[in-house]
Coordinates of C-alpha atoms and ligand atoms in Angstrom, one line a residue:
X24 CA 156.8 111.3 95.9
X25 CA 154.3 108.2 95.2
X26 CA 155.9 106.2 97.4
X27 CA 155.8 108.8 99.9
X28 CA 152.1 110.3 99.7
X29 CA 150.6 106.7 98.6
X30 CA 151.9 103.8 99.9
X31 CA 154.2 105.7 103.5
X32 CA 150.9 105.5 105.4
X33 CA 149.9 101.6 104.8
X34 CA 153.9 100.7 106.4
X35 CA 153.1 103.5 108.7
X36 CA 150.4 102.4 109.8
X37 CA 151.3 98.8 110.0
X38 CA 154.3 99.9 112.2
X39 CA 152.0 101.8 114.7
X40 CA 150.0 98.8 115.2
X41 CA 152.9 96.5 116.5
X42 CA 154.3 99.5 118.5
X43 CA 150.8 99.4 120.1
X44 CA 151.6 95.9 121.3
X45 CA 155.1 96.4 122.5
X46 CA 154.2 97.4 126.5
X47 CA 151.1 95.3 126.5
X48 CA 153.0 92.6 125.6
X49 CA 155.8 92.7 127.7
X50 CA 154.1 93.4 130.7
X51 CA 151.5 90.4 130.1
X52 CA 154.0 88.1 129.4
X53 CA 157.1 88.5 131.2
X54 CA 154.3 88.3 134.3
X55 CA 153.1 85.2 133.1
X56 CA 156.8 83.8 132.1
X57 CA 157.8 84.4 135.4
X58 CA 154.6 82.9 137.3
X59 CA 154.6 80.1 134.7
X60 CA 158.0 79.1 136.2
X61 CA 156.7 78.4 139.4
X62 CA 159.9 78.9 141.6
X63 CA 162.2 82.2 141.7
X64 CA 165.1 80.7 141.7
X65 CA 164.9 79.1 138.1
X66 CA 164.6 82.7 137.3
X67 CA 168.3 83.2 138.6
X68 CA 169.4 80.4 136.3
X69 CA 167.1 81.7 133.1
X70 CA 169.0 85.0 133.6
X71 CA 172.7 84.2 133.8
X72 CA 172.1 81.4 130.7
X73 CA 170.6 84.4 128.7
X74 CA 173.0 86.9 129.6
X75 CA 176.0 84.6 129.5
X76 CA 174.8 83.4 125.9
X77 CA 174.4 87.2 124.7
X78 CA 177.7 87.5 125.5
X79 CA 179.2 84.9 123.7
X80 CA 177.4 85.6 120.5
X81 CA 178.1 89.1 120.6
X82 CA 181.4 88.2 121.2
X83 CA 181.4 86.4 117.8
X84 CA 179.7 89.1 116.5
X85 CA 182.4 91.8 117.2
X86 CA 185.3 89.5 116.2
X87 CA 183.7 88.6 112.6
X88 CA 183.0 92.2 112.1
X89 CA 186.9 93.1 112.6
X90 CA 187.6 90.0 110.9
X91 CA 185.9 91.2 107.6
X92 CA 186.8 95.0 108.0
X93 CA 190.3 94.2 108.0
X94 CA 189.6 92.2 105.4
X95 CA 187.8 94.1 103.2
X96 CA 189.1 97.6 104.2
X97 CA 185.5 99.6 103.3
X98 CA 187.3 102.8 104.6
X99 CA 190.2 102.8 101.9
X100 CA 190.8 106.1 100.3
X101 CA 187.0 107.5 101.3
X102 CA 187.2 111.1 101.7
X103 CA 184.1 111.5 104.8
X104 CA 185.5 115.3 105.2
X105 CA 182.6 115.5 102.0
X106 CA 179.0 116.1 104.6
X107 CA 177.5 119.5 103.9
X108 CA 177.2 121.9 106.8
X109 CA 173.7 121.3 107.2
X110 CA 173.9 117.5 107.4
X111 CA 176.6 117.7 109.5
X112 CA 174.3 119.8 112.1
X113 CA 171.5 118.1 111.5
X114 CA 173.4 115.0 113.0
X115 CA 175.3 116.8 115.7
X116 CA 171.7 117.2 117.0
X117 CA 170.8 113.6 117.1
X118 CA 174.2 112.5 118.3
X119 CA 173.0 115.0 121.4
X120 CA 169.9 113.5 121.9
X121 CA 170.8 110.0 121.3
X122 CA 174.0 110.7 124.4
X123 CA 170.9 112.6 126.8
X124 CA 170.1 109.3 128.2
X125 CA 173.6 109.6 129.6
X126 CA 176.8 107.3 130.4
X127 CA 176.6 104.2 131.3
X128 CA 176.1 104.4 134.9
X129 CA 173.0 106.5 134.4
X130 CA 171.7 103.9 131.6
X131 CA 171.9 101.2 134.0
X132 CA 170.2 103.3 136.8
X133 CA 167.4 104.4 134.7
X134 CA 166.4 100.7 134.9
X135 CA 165.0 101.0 138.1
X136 CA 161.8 103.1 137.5
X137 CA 161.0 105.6 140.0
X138 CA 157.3 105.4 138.6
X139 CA 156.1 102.1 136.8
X140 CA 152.8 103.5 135.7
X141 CA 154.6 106.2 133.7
X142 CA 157.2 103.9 132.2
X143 CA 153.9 102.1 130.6
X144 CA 153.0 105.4 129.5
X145 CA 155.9 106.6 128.2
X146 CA 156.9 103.1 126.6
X147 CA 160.3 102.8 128.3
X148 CA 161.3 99.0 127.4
X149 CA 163.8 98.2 130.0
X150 CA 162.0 99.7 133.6
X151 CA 158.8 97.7 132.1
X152 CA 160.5 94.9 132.2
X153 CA 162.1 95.2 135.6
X154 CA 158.9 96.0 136.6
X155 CA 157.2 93.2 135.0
X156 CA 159.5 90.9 137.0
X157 CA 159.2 91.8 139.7
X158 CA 155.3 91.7 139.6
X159 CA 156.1 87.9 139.1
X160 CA 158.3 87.1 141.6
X161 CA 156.1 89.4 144.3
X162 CA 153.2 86.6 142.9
X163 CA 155.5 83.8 143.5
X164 CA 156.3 85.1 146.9
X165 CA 152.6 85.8 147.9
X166 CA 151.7 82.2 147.2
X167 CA 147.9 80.8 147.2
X168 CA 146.3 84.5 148.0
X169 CA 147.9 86.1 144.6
X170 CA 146.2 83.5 142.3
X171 CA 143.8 85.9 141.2
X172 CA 145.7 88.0 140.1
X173 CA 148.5 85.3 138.3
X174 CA 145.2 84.1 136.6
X175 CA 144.6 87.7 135.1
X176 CA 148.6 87.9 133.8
X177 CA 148.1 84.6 132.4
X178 CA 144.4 85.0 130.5
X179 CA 145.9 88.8 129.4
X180 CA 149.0 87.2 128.2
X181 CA 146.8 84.7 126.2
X182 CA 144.6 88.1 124.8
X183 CA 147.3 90.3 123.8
X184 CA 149.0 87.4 121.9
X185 CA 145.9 86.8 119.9
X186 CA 145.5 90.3 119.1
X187 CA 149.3 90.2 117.8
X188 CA 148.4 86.9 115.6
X189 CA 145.7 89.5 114.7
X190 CA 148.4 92.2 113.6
X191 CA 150.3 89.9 112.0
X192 CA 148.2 88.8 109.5
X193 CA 148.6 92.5 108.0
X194 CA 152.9 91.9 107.8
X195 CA 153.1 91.2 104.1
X196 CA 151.5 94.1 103.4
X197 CA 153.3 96.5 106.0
X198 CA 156.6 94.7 104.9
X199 CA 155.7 95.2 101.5
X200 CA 154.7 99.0 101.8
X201 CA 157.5 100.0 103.3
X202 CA 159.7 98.1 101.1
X203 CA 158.5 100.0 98.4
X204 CA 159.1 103.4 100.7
X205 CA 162.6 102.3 101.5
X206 CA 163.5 101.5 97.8
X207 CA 162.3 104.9 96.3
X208 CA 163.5 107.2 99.1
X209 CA 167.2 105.6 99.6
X210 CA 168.2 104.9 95.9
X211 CA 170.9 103.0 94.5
X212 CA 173.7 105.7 94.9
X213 CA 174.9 103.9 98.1
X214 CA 176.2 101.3 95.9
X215 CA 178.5 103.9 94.7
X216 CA 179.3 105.5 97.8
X217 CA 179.3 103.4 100.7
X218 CA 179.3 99.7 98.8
X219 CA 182.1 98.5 100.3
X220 CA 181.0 99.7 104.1
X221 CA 177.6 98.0 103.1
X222 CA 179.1 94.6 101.5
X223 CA 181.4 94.0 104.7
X224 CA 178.3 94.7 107.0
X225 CA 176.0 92.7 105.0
X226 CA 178.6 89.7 104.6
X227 CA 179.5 89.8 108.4
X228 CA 175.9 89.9 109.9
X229 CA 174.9 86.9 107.2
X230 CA 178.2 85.3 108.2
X231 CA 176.9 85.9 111.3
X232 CA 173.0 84.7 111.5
X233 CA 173.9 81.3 109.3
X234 CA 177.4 80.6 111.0
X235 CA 177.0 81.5 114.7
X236 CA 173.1 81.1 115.1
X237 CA 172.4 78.4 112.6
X238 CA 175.5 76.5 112.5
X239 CA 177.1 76.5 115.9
X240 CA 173.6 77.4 118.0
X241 CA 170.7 75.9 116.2
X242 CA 172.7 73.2 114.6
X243 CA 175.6 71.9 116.4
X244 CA 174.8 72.8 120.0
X245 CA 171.4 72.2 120.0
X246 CA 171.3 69.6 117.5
X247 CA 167.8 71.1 115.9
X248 CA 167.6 71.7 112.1
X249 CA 168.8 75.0 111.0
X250 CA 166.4 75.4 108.3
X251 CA 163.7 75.2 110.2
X252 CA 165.0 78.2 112.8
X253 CA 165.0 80.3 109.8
X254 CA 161.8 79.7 108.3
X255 CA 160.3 79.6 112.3
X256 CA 161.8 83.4 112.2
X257 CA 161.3 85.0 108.7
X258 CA 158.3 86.6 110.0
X259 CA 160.3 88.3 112.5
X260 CA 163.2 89.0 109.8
X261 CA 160.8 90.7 107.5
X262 CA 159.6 93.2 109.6
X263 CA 162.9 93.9 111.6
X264 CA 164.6 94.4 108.1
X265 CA 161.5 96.7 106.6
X266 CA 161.5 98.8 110.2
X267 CA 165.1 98.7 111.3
X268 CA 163.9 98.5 114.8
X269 CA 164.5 95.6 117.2
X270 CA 162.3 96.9 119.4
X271 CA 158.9 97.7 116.9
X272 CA 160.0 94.0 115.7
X273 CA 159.4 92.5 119.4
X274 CA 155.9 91.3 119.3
X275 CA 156.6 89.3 116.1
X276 CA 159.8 87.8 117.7
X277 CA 157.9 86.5 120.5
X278 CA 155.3 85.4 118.1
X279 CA 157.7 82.9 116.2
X280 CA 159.3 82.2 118.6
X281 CA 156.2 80.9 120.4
X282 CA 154.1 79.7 117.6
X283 CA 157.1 78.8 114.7
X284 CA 159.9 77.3 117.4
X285 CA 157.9 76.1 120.2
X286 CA 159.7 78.6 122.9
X287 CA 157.7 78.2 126.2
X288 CA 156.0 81.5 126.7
X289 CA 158.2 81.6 130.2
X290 CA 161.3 82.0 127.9
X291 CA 159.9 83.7 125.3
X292 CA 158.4 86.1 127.1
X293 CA 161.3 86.8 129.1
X294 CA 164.5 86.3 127.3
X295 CA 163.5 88.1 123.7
X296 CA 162.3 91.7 125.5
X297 CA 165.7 91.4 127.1
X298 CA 167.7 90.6 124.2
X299 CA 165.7 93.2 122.0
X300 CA 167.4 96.1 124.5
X301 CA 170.7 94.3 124.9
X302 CA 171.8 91.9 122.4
X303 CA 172.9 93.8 119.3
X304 CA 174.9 91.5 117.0
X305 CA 174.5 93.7 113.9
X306 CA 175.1 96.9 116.0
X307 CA 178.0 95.4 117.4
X308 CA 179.3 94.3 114.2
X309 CA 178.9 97.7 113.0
X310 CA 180.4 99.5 115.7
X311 CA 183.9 97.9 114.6
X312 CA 183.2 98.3 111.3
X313 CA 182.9 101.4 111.3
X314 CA 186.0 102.2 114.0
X315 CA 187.8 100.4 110.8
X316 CA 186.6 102.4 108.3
X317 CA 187.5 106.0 109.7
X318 CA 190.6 104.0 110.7
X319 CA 191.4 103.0 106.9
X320 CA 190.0 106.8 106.0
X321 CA 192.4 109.0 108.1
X322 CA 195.5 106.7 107.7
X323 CA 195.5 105.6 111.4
X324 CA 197.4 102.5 112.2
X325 CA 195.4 100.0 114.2
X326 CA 197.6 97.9 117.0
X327 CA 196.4 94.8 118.9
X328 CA 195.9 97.2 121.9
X329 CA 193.1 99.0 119.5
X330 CA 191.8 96.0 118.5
X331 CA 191.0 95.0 121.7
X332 CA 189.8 98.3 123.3
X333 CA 187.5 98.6 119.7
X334 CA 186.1 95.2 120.5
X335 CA 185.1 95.7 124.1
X336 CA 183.7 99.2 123.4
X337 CA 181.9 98.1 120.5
X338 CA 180.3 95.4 122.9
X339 CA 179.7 97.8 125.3
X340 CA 178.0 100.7 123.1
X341 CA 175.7 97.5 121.7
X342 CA 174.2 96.7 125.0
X343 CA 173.5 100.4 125.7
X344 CA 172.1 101.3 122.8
X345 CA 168.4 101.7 122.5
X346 CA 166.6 99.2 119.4
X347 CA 165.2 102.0 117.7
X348 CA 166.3 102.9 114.3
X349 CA 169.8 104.6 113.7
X350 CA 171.0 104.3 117.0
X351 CA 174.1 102.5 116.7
X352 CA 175.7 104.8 114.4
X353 CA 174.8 107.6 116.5
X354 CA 176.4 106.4 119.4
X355 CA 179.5 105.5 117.4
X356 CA 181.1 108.5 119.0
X357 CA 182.5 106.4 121.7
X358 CA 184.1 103.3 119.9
X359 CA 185.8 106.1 117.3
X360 CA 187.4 107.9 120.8
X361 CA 189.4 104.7 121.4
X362 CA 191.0 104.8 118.3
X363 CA 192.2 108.9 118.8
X364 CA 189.5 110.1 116.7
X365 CA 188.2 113.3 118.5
X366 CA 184.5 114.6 118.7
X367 CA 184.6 116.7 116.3
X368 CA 185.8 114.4 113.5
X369 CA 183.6 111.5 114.9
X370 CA 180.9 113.8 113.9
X371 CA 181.9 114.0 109.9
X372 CA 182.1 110.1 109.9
X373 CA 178.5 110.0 111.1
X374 CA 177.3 113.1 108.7
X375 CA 178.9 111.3 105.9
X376 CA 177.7 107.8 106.8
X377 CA 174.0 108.7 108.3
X378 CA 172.1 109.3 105.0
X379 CA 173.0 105.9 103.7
X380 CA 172.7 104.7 107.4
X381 CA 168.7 103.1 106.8
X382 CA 169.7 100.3 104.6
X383 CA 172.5 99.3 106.7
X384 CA 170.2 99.4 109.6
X385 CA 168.1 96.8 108.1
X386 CA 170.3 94.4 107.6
X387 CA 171.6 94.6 111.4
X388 CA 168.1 94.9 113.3
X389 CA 167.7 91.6 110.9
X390 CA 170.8 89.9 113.1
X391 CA 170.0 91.7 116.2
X392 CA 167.0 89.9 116.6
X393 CA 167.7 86.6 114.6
X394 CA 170.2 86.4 117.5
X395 CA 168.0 86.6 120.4
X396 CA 165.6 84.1 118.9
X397 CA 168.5 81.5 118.5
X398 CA 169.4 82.4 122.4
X399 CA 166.0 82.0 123.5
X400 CA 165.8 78.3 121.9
X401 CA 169.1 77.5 123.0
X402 CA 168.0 78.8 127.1
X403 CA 164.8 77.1 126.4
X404 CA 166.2 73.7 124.9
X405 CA 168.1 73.5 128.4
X406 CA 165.5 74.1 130.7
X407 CA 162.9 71.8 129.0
X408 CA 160.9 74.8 127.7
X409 CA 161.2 74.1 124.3
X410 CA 158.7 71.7 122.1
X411 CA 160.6 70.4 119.5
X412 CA 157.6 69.1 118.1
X413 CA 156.8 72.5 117.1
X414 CA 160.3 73.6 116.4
X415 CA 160.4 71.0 113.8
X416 CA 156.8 71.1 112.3
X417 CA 156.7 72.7 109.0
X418 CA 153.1 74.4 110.0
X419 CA 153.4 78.4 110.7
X420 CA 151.1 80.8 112.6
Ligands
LIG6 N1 168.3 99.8 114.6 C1 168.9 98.8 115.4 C2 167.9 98.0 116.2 O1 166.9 98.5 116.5 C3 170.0 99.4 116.3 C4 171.1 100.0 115.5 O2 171.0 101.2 115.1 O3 172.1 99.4 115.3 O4 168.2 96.9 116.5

């Protein structure tokens, strides 16, 4: 109740603040990203390198995550049929309104914003950042006459970044607050219940983060020093971990990468608001394990053919869901279907898993954005947007 009443309100208020920066942000930035790259066409190139390269690490990410479920088998004799009625509602409620946004055709449509000025207000991520875009390239296009007004992206760009530094400043103690909220409301009991669900998840996604992104990205492709990626984005880790929310996390990922990894504000600004909406390593991890575990619970026998229909389901359900907290497991509905588990029983998994869900959420918004930072040096490294002066200093903002 302490942690509740007393300390709820600091983290609270400390999330609030970054959320205040998220549209500000992106629309400042991705403007000036895209005017800062002086010729629309690079902006072809920028997007099918970040796209292609959220691919491939999620495609890692997937595999791993069936490697170690298989592995570990974290569904073995579990018995989910356990959730209360009540919990079991309570969820069928959020599975609802987690599916309104619709299938997959809709979520793609719903990119294109009939009315920018209320996707600022309402804080839709994905139509801002069309929007944004577009703003640039129309600048581009005008030429000369639009200076004016690529001046104003650029100097509000500049503004709302100092303002984040500002916010910043505050982290340990947000972090720290709700932490301390996380630790006395979720309790130790999910090291009895769900340890083995949490272990694979927490093995895979660190397998994950220091294998794929540090190893193969950071290290052996781009030939930059891994520990210094991690330390550029612990910032970033902390509060993704302490809000389970890529998006919330997104002004601090553009801040390290900016200010810890030397990312050129063009790429940073552009390729992280991106990846925050569609480049879910953790979630996509997840997603198998958890097709694995109900799997393992209910006795199904997985073939190749499962496999494969788990892993590109899982893929697809991680680029659709939204980076707010929970979301993954409540869109798990859809990778349990291609393994014969109905609606109905897809719903006890998620009522039995969903009260433990918050720590596991942590550990994945951690990789979800660890990932796009490693993309974003990576697309930067090739374009010449990335100082590796600052990527290797040992200074941090
Ligand atoms: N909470 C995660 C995120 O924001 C999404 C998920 O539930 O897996 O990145």
């Amino acid at each position: 109740a302490v942690a509740n009443t007393a300390v709820k309100p600091f983290g609270d208020a400390f999330v609030r603040l970054i959320k205040m920066l998220i549209i500000p942000l992106i629309s400042t930035t991705l403007v000036a990203g895209v005017t800062a790259m002086g010729d629309p066409k690079k902006l072809g190139t920028l997007g099918a390198r970040t796209i292609g390269m959220y691919l491939v690490t999620t495609f890692f990410a997937v595999n791993l995550g069936l490697l170690v479920g298989t592995f570990f088998q974290p569904g073995a004799g579990v018995d989910y049929e356990t959730a209360g009625a009540a919990a079991i509602d309570s969820v069928r409620g959020k599975i609802e309104t987690a599916d309104a946004a619709g299938g997959i055709v809709e979520r793609f449509l719903q990119i294109i914003p009939t009315n920018p000025i209320e996707s600022l207000a309402s804080g839709a991520v994905l139509p801002t950042i069309f929007f944004a875009i577009l703003i640039g390239i129309g600048i581009l296009l005008a030429g000369a006459v639009a200076d004016p007004v690529k001046n104003f992206f650029e100097a509000a760009s500049e503004v709302v970044m100092r303002i984040t530094m500002l916010v910043m400043e505050l982290a340990p103690y947000g972090v720290l607050a709700l932490m301390t909220w996380v630790m006395a409301t979720q309790g130790i009991e999910i090291l009895w219940n769900m340890g083995k669900l949490a272990a694979s998840l927490y093995l895979a996604c660190g397998l994950q983060i220091i294998l794929v992104y540090g190893f193969l990205i950071i290290g052996c492709l781009l030939k930059l020093p891994v520990k210094q990626y991690l330390r550029g984005i612990a910032d970033a880790q902390g509060v993704a971990f302490s809000t389970a929310s890529s998006n919330a996390t997104l002004p601090v990922s553009i801040s390290c990468a900016e200010n810890n990894l030397g990312v050129d504000k063009s790429v940073a600004g552009s390729v992280l608001p991106l990846g925050a909406t569609i480049n879910m390593d953790g979630t996509a991890i997840y997603l198998g394990l958890i097709a694995l575990f109900a799997a393992q619970a209910t006795g199904i026998d997985l073939t190749a053919m499962h496999y494969f229909m788990v892993a590109l389901t899982a893929t697809l359900v991680s680029i659709g869901a939204a980076g707010i907290p929970s979301a993954g497991l409540l869109l798990a509905a859809t990778v349990l279907e291609v393994i014969g588990i109905g609606p109905e029983q897809s719903v006890l998994v998620i009522a039995f898993i969903f009260p433990f869900d918050r720590l596991l959420d942590m550990m994945r918004t951690v990789t979800n954005i660890s990932g796009d930072a490693a993309v974003a040096c990576a697309v930067g490294k090739w374009d010449g947007n990335l100082d590796e002066s600052v990527f290797r200093s040992d200074t941090e903002v």
